[in-house]
Amino acid sequence: GEDVEQSLFLSVREGDSSVINCTYTDSSSTYLYWYKQEPGAGLQLLTYIFSNMDMKQDQRLTVLLNKKDKHLSLRIADTQTGDSAIYFCAEKIYSSASKIIFGSGTRLSIRP
Amino acid sequence: DVKVTQSSRYLVKRTGEKVFLECVQDMDHENMFWYRQDPGLGLRLIYFSYDVKMKEKGDIPEGYSVSREKKERFSLILESASTNQTSMYLCASSLGAGQPQHFGDGTRLSIL
């Protein structure tokens, strides 16, 4: 079945780059998404990428997609304390017009 | 910006009660979704709706029902609340198939 996997935790030093990785199983995915969830809040859409792209950059965020390996990554440059959150990777599965599958989320913590 | 509003941030109910969670979106989106989020289990889809009066079961519909009488409003109903339905409930909407989902701030529901 469809699955999206992420590591549970990542700790980085303030000012360094953070790289959050994700693997997915549905090779016919058309859209892949990154969401951010701060404590006690809902999910905020950060960025998304179409499957015919291999990179997308938006200010401090860079998304890389390797379709062959079904691997997606989110790089946050110059990580700040405000970036502390849980980051969810998600994919739109081909077999459903509307449904997307979420990973379990990666908790990013920032060390001073 | 898309605005998805959930009627309550926190709610406490008793077992056996009928509970209504309300969600409203202001962007004329076709699709609306209800998820629950539990530690270690990520987001699980309960129900979604792709049009007024249309609904589809998600991955965990048991114990829940939904109502979509108007395009902008999607209600989640716990027919007879049980303690295992204590959770964070998240509503989302999207413009159409494959489009990103936009989330409300969530309702933290406790069933005593």
Coordinates of N, CA and C in Angstrom, one line a residue:
Chain A
G1 N 0.8 -1.2 0.0 CA 0.0 0.0 0.0 C 0.8 1.2 0.0
E2 N 0.2 2.4 -0.1 CA 0.9 3.6 -0.1 C 1.5 3.9 1.3
D3 N 2.7 4.5 1.3 CA 3.3 4.8 2.6 C 4.3 6.0 2.4
V4 N 4.4 6.8 3.5 CA 5.3 7.9 3.5 C 6.1 7.8 4.8
E5 N 7.4 7.8 4.7 CA 8.3 7.6 5.9 C 9.2 8.7 6.1
Q6 N 9.3 9.1 7.4 CA 10.3 10.2 7.8 C 10.9 9.7 9.1
S7 N 12.1 10.3 9.3 CA 12.7 10.1 10.6 C 12.0 10.9 11.6
L8 N 12.0 10.5 12.9 CA 11.1 11.2 13.9 C 11.7 12.5 14.4
F9 N 13.0 12.5 14.5 CA 13.6 13.7 15.2 C 14.8 14.2 14.4
L10 N 15.1 15.5 14.5 CA 16.3 16.1 14.0 C 16.6 17.3 14.9
S11 N 17.9 17.3 15.2 CA 18.4 18.4 16.0 C 19.5 19.2 15.3
V12 N 19.4 20.5 15.1 CA 20.5 21.2 14.4 C 20.8 22.5 15.3
R13 N 22.0 23.0 15.0 CA 22.4 24.2 15.7 C 21.9 25.4 15.0
E14 N 21.5 26.4 15.7 CA 21.0 27.7 15.2 C 22.0 28.2 14.1
G15 N 21.5 28.6 13.0 CA 22.3 29.1 11.9 C 22.8 28.1 10.9
D16 N 22.7 26.8 11.3 CA 23.1 25.8 10.3 C 21.9 25.5 9.4
S17 N 22.2 24.7 8.4 CA 21.1 24.2 7.5 C 20.5 22.9 8.1
S18 N 19.2 22.8 8.0 CA 18.4 21.6 8.4 C 18.0 20.9 7.1
V19 N 18.2 19.6 7.1 CA 17.7 18.8 6.0 C 16.8 17.7 6.5
I20 N 15.5 17.7 6.1 CA 14.5 16.7 6.5 C 14.2 15.8 5.3
N21 N 14.4 14.6 5.6 CA 14.2 13.6 4.5 C 12.9 12.8 4.6
C22 N 12.5 12.3 3.4 CA 11.2 11.6 3.3 C 11.3 10.6 2.2
T23 N 10.8 9.4 2.4 CA 10.6 8.5 1.2 C 9.2 8.1 1.1
Y24 N 8.8 7.8 -0.1 CA 7.4 7.5 -0.4 C 7.4 6.3 -1.3
T25 N 6.2 5.6 -1.4 CA 6.2 4.4 -2.2 C 5.4 4.5 -3.5
D26 N 4.5 5.4 -3.6 CA 3.7 5.5 -4.8 C 4.4 6.2 -6.0
S27 N 4.9 5.4 -6.9 CA 5.7 5.9 -8.0 C 4.9 6.8 -8.9
S28 N 3.6 6.7 -8.8 CA 2.8 7.6 -9.7 C 2.3 8.8 -9.0
S29 N 2.9 9.2 -7.9 CA 2.6 10.4 -7.2 C 2.7 11.6 -8.1
T30 N 1.8 12.5 -8.0 CA 1.8 13.7 -8.9 C 2.2 14.9 -8.2
Y31 N 1.9 15.0 -6.9 CA 2.3 16.2 -6.1 C 2.9 15.7 -4.8
L32 N 3.9 16.4 -4.3 CA 4.4 16.1 -3.0 C 4.5 17.4 -2.2
Y33 N 4.2 17.3 -0.9 CA 4.0 18.5 -0.1 C 4.9 18.5 1.2
W34 N 5.2 19.7 1.7 CA 5.8 19.9 3.0 C 4.9 20.8 3.8
Y35 N 4.5 20.3 5.0 CA 3.7 21.1 6.0 C 4.5 21.3 7.2
K36 N 4.2 22.3 8.0 CA 4.9 22.7 9.3 C 3.8 22.7 10.3
Q37 N 4.0 22.1 11.5 CA 3.0 22.2 12.6 C 3.7 22.7 13.8
E38 N 3.3 23.9 14.3 CA 3.8 24.4 15.5 C 3.0 23.9 16.7
P39 N 3.5 23.9 17.9 CA 2.8 23.3 19.0 C 1.4 23.9 19.2
G40 N 0.4 23.0 19.3 CA -1.0 23.4 19.5 C -1.7 24.0 18.3
A41 N -1.1 23.9 17.2 CA -1.7 24.5 16.0 C -2.0 23.5 14.9
G42 N -2.6 23.9 13.8 CA -2.9 23.0 12.7 C -1.6 23.0 11.8
L43 N -1.8 22.3 10.7 CA -0.7 22.2 9.7 C -0.7 23.4 8.7
Q44 N 0.5 23.9 8.5 CA 0.7 25.1 7.6 C 1.4 24.6 6.4
L45 N 0.8 24.8 5.2 CA 1.5 24.4 4.0 C 2.7 25.3 3.8
L46 N 3.9 24.6 3.7 CA 5.1 25.4 3.4 C 5.4 25.5 1.9
T47 N 5.4 24.4 1.2 CA 5.7 24.4 -0.2 C 5.2 23.0 -0.8
Y48 N 5.1 23.0 -2.1 CA 4.9 21.7 -2.7 C 5.5 21.7 -4.1
I49 N 5.7 20.5 -4.6 CA 6.4 20.3 -5.8 C 5.7 19.3 -6.7
F50 N 5.7 19.6 -8.0 CA 5.1 18.7 -9.0 C 6.1 17.6 -9.3
S51 N 5.6 16.4 -9.6 CA 6.5 15.3 -9.8 C 7.4 15.4 -11.0
N52 N 7.0 16.3 -11.9 CA 7.9 16.5 -13.1 C 9.0 17.5 -12.9
M53 N 9.1 18.0 -11.6 CA 10.2 18.9 -11.2 C 11.2 18.1 -10.4
D54 N 12.5 18.6 -10.3 CA 13.4 17.9 -9.4 C 13.9 18.9 -8.3
M55 N 13.5 20.2 -8.4 CA 14.0 21.1 -7.4 C 13.0 22.3 -7.4
K56 N 12.8 22.8 -6.2 CA 12.0 24.1 -6.0 C 12.6 24.9 -4.9
Q57 N 12.8 26.2 -5.1 CA 13.4 27.0 -4.1 C 12.4 28.1 -3.8
D58 N 12.3 28.4 -2.5 CA 11.4 29.5 -2.0 C 12.1 30.1 -0.8
Q59 N 12.8 31.2 -1.0 CA 13.5 31.9 0.1 C 14.4 30.9 0.8
R60 N 14.2 30.6 2.1 CA 15.2 29.8 2.8 C 14.9 28.3 2.6
L61 N 13.9 28.0 1.9 CA 13.5 26.6 1.7 C 13.9 26.1 0.3
T62 N 14.4 24.9 0.3 CA 14.8 24.2 -1.0 C 14.2 22.8 -0.9
V63 N 13.4 22.4 -1.9 CA 12.9 21.1 -2.0 C 13.6 20.3 -3.1
L64 N 14.1 19.1 -2.8 CA 14.7 18.3 -3.8 C 13.9 17.0 -4.0
L65 N 13.7 16.6 -5.2 CA 12.9 15.4 -5.5 C 13.7 14.5 -6.3
N66 N 13.9 13.2 -5.9 CA 14.6 12.2 -6.6 C 13.5 11.1 -6.9
K67 N 12.9 11.2 -8.1 CA 11.8 10.3 -8.5 C 12.3 8.9 -8.6
K68 N 13.5 8.7 -9.0 CA 14.0 7.3 -9.2 C 14.1 6.6 -7.8
D69 N 14.6 7.3 -6.8 CA 14.7 6.7 -5.5 C 13.4 7.0 -4.6
K70 N 12.5 7.7 -5.2 CA 11.3 8.1 -4.4 C 11.7 8.8 -3.1
H71 N 12.5 9.8 -3.2 CA 13.1 10.5 -2.0 C 12.8 12.0 -2.2
L72 N 12.3 12.6 -1.2 CA 12.0 14.0 -1.1 C 12.8 14.6 0.1
S73 N 13.3 15.8 -0.1 CA 14.0 16.4 1.1 C 13.6 17.9 1.1
L74 N 13.6 18.4 2.3 CA 13.4 19.8 2.6 C 14.6 20.4 3.3
R75 N 15.2 21.4 2.7 CA 16.4 22.0 3.3 C 16.0 23.4 3.8
I76 N 16.3 23.7 5.0 CA 16.0 25.0 5.6 C 17.3 25.7 5.8
A77 N 17.6 26.7 5.1 CA 18.9 27.4 5.3 C 18.8 28.3 6.5
D78 N 20.0 28.5 7.2 CA 20.1 29.5 8.3 C 19.0 29.2 9.3
T79 N 18.9 28.0 9.8 CA 17.8 27.6 10.7 C 17.7 28.5 11.9
Q80 N 16.5 29.0 12.2 CA 16.2 29.9 13.4 C 15.4 29.2 14.4
T81 N 15.3 29.8 15.6 CA 14.5 29.1 16.7 C 13.0 29.0 16.3
G82 N 12.6 30.0 15.5 CA 11.2 29.9 15.0 C 10.9 28.8 14.0
D83 N 11.9 28.1 13.6 CA 11.7 26.9 12.7 C 11.5 25.6 13.5
S84 N 11.6 25.7 14.9 CA 11.2 24.6 15.7 C 9.8 24.2 15.5
A85 N 9.5 23.0 15.1 CA 8.2 22.5 14.7 C 8.3 21.0 14.3
I86 N 7.1 20.5 14.0 CA 7.1 19.2 13.3 C 6.8 19.4 11.9
Y87 N 7.6 18.7 11.0 CA 7.5 18.9 9.6 C 6.9 17.6 9.0
F88 N 5.9 17.7 8.2 CA 5.2 16.6 7.6 C 5.4 16.6 6.1
C89 N 5.8 15.5 5.6 CA 5.9 15.2 4.2 C 4.6 14.5 3.8
A90 N 4.1 14.8 2.6 CA 2.8 14.2 2.1 C 2.9 14.0 0.6
E91 N 2.2 13.0 0.1 CA 2.1 12.8 -1.3 C 0.6 12.6 -1.7
K92 N 0.3 13.1 -2.9 CA -1.0 12.8 -3.5 C -0.9 11.5 -4.2
I93 N -1.8 10.6 -3.8 CA -1.7 9.3 -4.5 C -2.5 9.2 -5.8
Y94 N -2.0 8.5 -6.7 CA -2.7 8.5 -8.1 C -4.1 7.9 -8.0
S95 N -4.3 6.9 -7.1 CA -5.5 6.2 -7.2 C -6.7 6.9 -6.6
S96 N -6.4 8.1 -6.0 CA -7.5 8.9 -5.4 C -7.4 10.3 -5.9
A97 N -8.6 10.8 -6.3 CA -8.6 12.2 -6.8 C -8.3 13.2 -5.7
S98 N -8.6 12.9 -4.5 CA -8.4 13.9 -3.5 C -7.5 13.6 -2.3
K99 N -7.3 12.3 -2.1 CA -6.7 11.9 -0.9 C -5.2 12.1 -1.0
I100 N -4.6 12.6 0.2 CA -3.1 12.6 0.2 C -2.7 11.8 1.5
I101 N -1.5 11.3 1.4 CA -1.0 10.4 2.5 C 0.1 11.2 3.2
F102 N 0.0 11.3 4.5 CA 1.0 12.0 5.3 C 2.0 11.1 6.0
G103 N 3.3 11.5 6.1 CA 4.2 10.9 6.9 C 3.9 11.1 8.4
S104 N 4.7 10.5 9.3 CA 4.4 10.7 10.7 C 5.0 12.0 11.3
G105 N 5.8 12.7 10.5 CA 6.3 14.0 10.9 C 7.7 13.8 11.5
T106 N 8.5 14.9 11.3 CA 9.9 15.0 11.9 C 9.9 16.2 12.8
R107 N 10.2 15.9 14.1 CA 10.3 17.0 15.0 C 11.7 17.7 14.9
L108 N 11.7 18.9 14.5 CA 13.0 19.7 14.4 C 13.2 20.5 15.6
S109 N 14.3 20.3 16.3 CA 14.7 21.1 17.5 C 16.0 21.9 17.2
I110 N 16.1 23.1 17.7 CA 17.2 24.0 17.4 C 18.0 24.1 18.7
R111 N 19.3 23.9 18.5 CA 20.2 24.1 19.6 C 20.9 25.5 19.5
P112 N 21.1 26.1 20.7 CA 21.7 27.5 20.6 C 23.2 27.4 20.2
Chain B
D1 N -5.5 34.9 1.3 CA -5.1 33.6 2.0 C -6.4 32.8 2.3
V2 N -6.2 31.5 2.2 CA -7.3 30.6 2.6 C -7.5 30.6 4.1
K3 N -8.8 30.6 4.5 CA -9.0 30.6 5.9 C -9.9 29.4 6.2
V4 N -9.4 28.5 7.1 CA -10.2 27.4 7.5 C -10.4 27.5 9.0
T5 N -11.7 27.6 9.4 CA -12.0 27.9 10.8 C -12.7 26.8 11.5
Q6 N -12.1 26.3 12.6 CA -12.8 25.3 13.4 C -13.4 26.0 14.6
S7 N -14.6 25.5 14.9 CA -15.5 26.3 15.8 C -14.9 26.3 17.2
S8 N -14.2 25.3 17.6 CA -13.6 25.3 19.0 C -12.2 24.9 19.0
R9 N -11.3 25.5 19.8 CA -10.0 25.0 20.0 C -9.9 23.9 21.0
Y10 N -10.7 24.0 22.0 CA -10.7 22.9 23.1 C -12.2 22.6 23.4
L11 N -12.4 21.3 23.6 CA -13.8 20.8 23.9 C -13.7 19.7 24.8
V12 N -14.5 19.7 25.9 CA -14.6 18.5 26.8 C -16.0 18.0 26.8
K13 N -16.2 16.7 26.6 CA -17.5 16.1 26.6 C -17.5 14.8 27.4
R14 N -18.6 14.2 27.6 CA -18.7 13.0 28.4 C -19.0 11.8 27.5
T15 N -18.7 10.7 27.9 CA -18.9 9.5 27.1 C -20.4 9.3 26.9
G16 N -20.8 8.9 25.7 CA -22.2 8.7 25.3 C -22.8 10.0 24.7
E17 N -22.2 11.1 24.9 CA -22.8 12.3 24.3 C -22.6 12.3 22.8
K18 N -23.5 13.0 22.1 CA -23.4 13.3 20.7 C -22.6 14.6 20.5
V19 N -21.5 14.5 19.8 CA -20.6 15.7 19.7 C -20.5 16.2 18.2
F20 N -20.6 17.5 18.1 CA -20.5 18.1 16.7 C -19.2 19.0 16.7
L21 N -18.4 18.7 15.7 CA -17.3 19.6 15.4 C -17.5 20.3 14.1
E22 N -17.4 21.6 14.1 CA -17.7 22.4 12.9 C -16.5 22.9 12.2
C23 N -16.6 23.0 10.9 CA -15.4 23.6 10.1 C -16.0 24.4 9.0
V24 N -15.5 25.6 8.8 CA -15.9 26.5 7.7 C -14.7 27.0 7.0
Q25 N -14.8 27.0 5.6 CA -13.8 27.5 4.8 C -14.3 28.6 3.9
D26 N -13.5 29.6 3.6 CA -14.0 30.8 2.9 C -13.5 31.0 1.5
M27 N -13.0 29.9 0.9 CA -12.4 30.0 -0.4 C -13.1 29.2 -1.5
D28 N -14.4 28.8 -1.2 CA -15.1 28.1 -2.2 C -14.5 26.8 -2.7
H29 N -13.8 26.2 -1.8 CA -13.1 24.9 -2.1 C -14.1 23.8 -2.3
E30 N -13.8 22.9 -3.2 CA -14.6 21.8 -3.5 C -14.5 20.7 -2.4
N31 N -13.3 20.4 -2.0 CA -13.0 19.3 -1.1 C -12.8 19.8 0.3
M32 N -13.3 18.9 1.2 CA -13.1 19.2 2.7 C -12.8 17.8 3.3
F33 N -12.0 17.9 4.4 CA -11.5 16.7 5.0 C -11.6 16.8 6.6
W34 N -11.7 15.7 7.2 CA -11.5 15.6 8.7 C -10.5 14.5 9.0
Y35 N -9.5 14.9 9.8 CA -8.5 14.0 10.3 C -8.5 14.0 11.8
R36 N -7.9 12.9 12.4 CA -7.5 13.0 13.7 C -6.0 12.8 13.8
Q37 N -5.4 13.4 14.8 CA -4.0 13.3 15.0 C -3.7 12.8 16.4
D38 N -2.9 11.7 16.5 CA -2.6 11.1 17.7 C -1.1 10.9 17.8
P39 N -0.5 11.1 19.0 CA 1.0 10.9 19.1 C 1.4 9.5 18.6
G40 N 2.4 9.5 17.7 CA 2.9 8.2 17.2 C 2.2 7.7 16.0
L41 N 1.0 8.2 15.7 CA 0.1 7.7 14.7 C 0.0 8.6 13.5
G42 N 0.5 9.8 13.6 CA 0.4 10.8 12.6 C -1.0 11.3 12.3
L43 N -1.3 11.7 11.1 CA -2.7 12.1 10.7 C -3.4 10.9 10.1
R44 N -4.6 10.7 10.5 CA -5.4 9.6 9.9 C -6.7 10.3 9.4
L45 N -7.1 9.9 8.2 CA -8.2 10.5 7.5 C -9.5 9.8 8.0
I46 N -10.5 10.6 8.5 CA -11.7 10.0 9.0 C -12.8 10.0 7.8
Y47 N -13.0 11.1 7.3 CA -14.0 11.3 6.1 C -13.5 12.4 5.3
F48 N -13.9 12.4 4.0 CA -13.8 13.6 3.2 C -15.0 13.8 2.3
S49 N -15.1 15.0 1.8 CA -16.2 15.4 1.0 C -15.7 16.1 -0.3
Y50 N -16.2 15.7 -1.5 CA -15.7 16.4 -2.7 C -16.8 17.2 -3.3
D51 N -18.0 17.3 -2.6 CA -19.0 18.2 -3.1 C -20.1 18.2 -2.0
V52 N -21.0 19.2 -2.2 CA -22.1 19.3 -1.2 C -22.9 18.0 -1.2
K53 N -23.2 17.5 0.0 CA -24.0 16.3 0.2 C -23.2 15.0 -0.2
M54 N -22.0 15.1 -0.7 CA -21.2 14.0 -1.1 C -20.2 13.7 0.0
K55 N -19.9 12.5 0.3 CA -18.9 12.1 1.3 C -18.3 10.8 1.0
E56 N -17.1 10.6 1.4 CA -16.4 9.3 1.3 C -15.7 8.9 2.6
K57 N -15.7 7.7 2.9 CA -15.0 7.2 4.1 C -13.5 7.3 3.9
G58 N -12.9 7.7 5.0 CA -11.4 7.7 5.0 C -10.9 6.4 5.5
D59 N -9.8 6.4 6.3 CA -9.2 5.2 6.8 C -9.8 4.7 8.1
I60 N -10.4 5.7 8.9 CA -11.0 5.3 10.2 C -12.3 5.9 10.4
P61 N -13.3 5.6 9.7 CA -14.7 6.2 9.8 C -15.5 5.7 11.0
E62 N -15.1 4.6 11.6 CA -16.0 4.0 12.6 C -16.2 4.9 13.7
G63 N -17.5 5.1 14.1 CA -17.8 5.9 15.3 C -18.1 7.4 14.9
Y64 N -17.9 7.7 13.6 CA -18.0 9.1 13.1 C -19.0 9.1 12.0
S65 N -19.6 10.3 11.8 CA -20.4 10.6 10.6 C -20.1 12.0 10.2
V66 N -20.5 12.4 9.0 CA -20.2 13.8 8.6 C -21.5 14.4 7.9
S67 N -21.4 15.7 7.8 CA -22.5 16.4 7.1 C -22.0 17.5 6.3
R68 N -22.4 17.6 5.1 CA -22.0 18.8 4.2 C -23.2 19.3 3.5
E69 N -24.0 20.1 4.1 CA -25.2 20.7 3.6 C -24.9 21.9 2.7
K70 N -23.8 22.6 3.1 CA -23.4 23.8 2.3 C -21.9 23.6 1.9
K71 N -21.5 24.2 0.8 CA -20.2 24.0 0.3 C -19.1 24.5 1.3
E72 N -19.4 25.5 2.1 CA -18.3 26.1 2.9 C -18.2 25.4 4.3
R73 N -19.2 24.5 4.6 CA -19.2 23.9 6.0 C -19.2 22.4 5.9
F74 N -18.4 21.9 6.8 CA -18.2 20.4 6.9 C -18.2 20.0 8.4
S75 N -19.2 19.3 8.8 CA -19.3 18.9 10.2 C -18.9 17.5 10.4
L76 N -18.2 17.3 11.5 CA -17.9 15.9 12.0 C -18.8 15.6 13.2
I77 N -19.4 14.4 13.2 CA -20.3 14.1 14.3 C -19.8 12.8 15.0
L78 N -19.7 12.8 16.3 CA -19.4 11.6 17.0 C -20.7 11.2 17.6
E79 N -21.2 10.1 17.1 CA -22.6 9.7 17.4 C -22.8 9.4 18.9
S80 N -21.8 8.7 19.5 CA -21.9 8.4 20.9 C -20.4 8.4 21.4
A81 N -20.0 9.5 21.9 CA -18.6 9.7 22.2 C -18.0 8.7 23.1
S82 N -16.8 8.2 22.8 CA -16.1 7.3 23.7 C -14.7 7.8 24.0
T83 N -14.1 7.3 25.1 CA -12.8 7.8 25.6 C -11.8 7.7 24.5
N84 N -11.9 6.6 23.7 CA -10.8 6.4 22.7 C -10.9 7.4 21.5
Q85 N -11.9 8.3 21.6 CA -12.0 9.4 20.6 C -11.4 10.7 21.1
T86 N -10.8 10.6 22.3 CA -10.0 11.8 22.7 C -8.9 12.0 21.8
S87 N -8.8 13.1 21.2 CA -7.7 13.4 20.2 C -7.7 14.8 19.7
M88 N -6.8 15.1 18.8 CA -6.8 16.4 18.2 C -7.4 16.2 16.8
Y89 N -8.4 17.0 16.5 CA -9.2 16.8 15.2 C -8.8 18.0 14.3
L90 N -8.4 17.7 13.1 CA -8.0 18.7 12.1 C -8.9 18.7 10.9
C91 N -9.4 19.9 10.5 CA -10.2 20.0 9.3 C -9.3 20.6 8.2
A92 N -9.5 20.3 7.0 CA -8.8 20.8 5.9 C -9.7 21.0 4.7
S93 N -9.3 21.9 3.8 CA -10.0 22.0 2.5 C -9.0 22.2 1.4
S94 N -9.4 21.8 0.2 CA -8.6 22.0 -1.0 C -9.5 22.4 -2.2
L95 N -8.9 23.1 -3.1 CA -9.6 23.6 -4.3 C -10.1 22.5 -5.2
G96 N -9.3 21.5 -5.4 CA -9.7 20.4 -6.3 C -8.7 19.3 -6.1
A97 N -8.8 18.3 -7.0 CA -8.0 17.1 -6.9 C -6.5 17.5 -7.0
G98 N -5.7 17.0 -6.1 CA -4.3 17.2 -6.1 C -3.8 18.5 -5.6
Q99 N -4.8 19.5 -5.4 CA -4.4 20.8 -4.9 C -4.0 20.7 -3.4
P100 N -3.1 21.5 -2.9 CA -2.7 21.4 -1.5 C -3.9 21.6 -0.6
Q101 N -3.9 20.9 0.5 CA -4.9 21.0 1.6 C -4.5 22.1 2.5
H102 N -5.4 22.9 2.9 CA -5.2 24.0 3.9 C -6.0 23.7 5.2
F103 N -5.3 23.8 6.3 CA -5.8 23.3 7.6 C -6.3 24.4 8.5
G104 N -7.3 24.0 9.3 CA -7.6 24.8 10.4 C -6.7 24.6 11.6
D105 N -6.9 25.3 12.7 CA -6.0 25.3 13.9 C -6.2 24.0 14.7
G106 N -7.3 23.3 14.5 CA -7.5 22.0 15.2 C -8.4 22.2 16.4
T107 N -9.1 21.1 16.8 CA -9.9 21.1 18.0 C -9.3 20.0 18.9
R108 N -8.9 20.3 20.0 CA -8.5 19.3 21.0 C -9.7 18.8 21.8
L109 N -10.1 17.6 21.5 CA -11.3 17.1 22.1 C -11.0 16.1 23.2
S110 N -11.5 16.2 24.4 CA -11.3 15.3 25.5 C -12.7 14.7 25.8
I111 N -12.7 13.4 25.9 CA -13.9 12.7 26.2 C -13.7 12.0 27.6
L112 N -14.5 12.4 28.6 CA -14.3 12.0 30.0 C -15.3 10.9 30.3

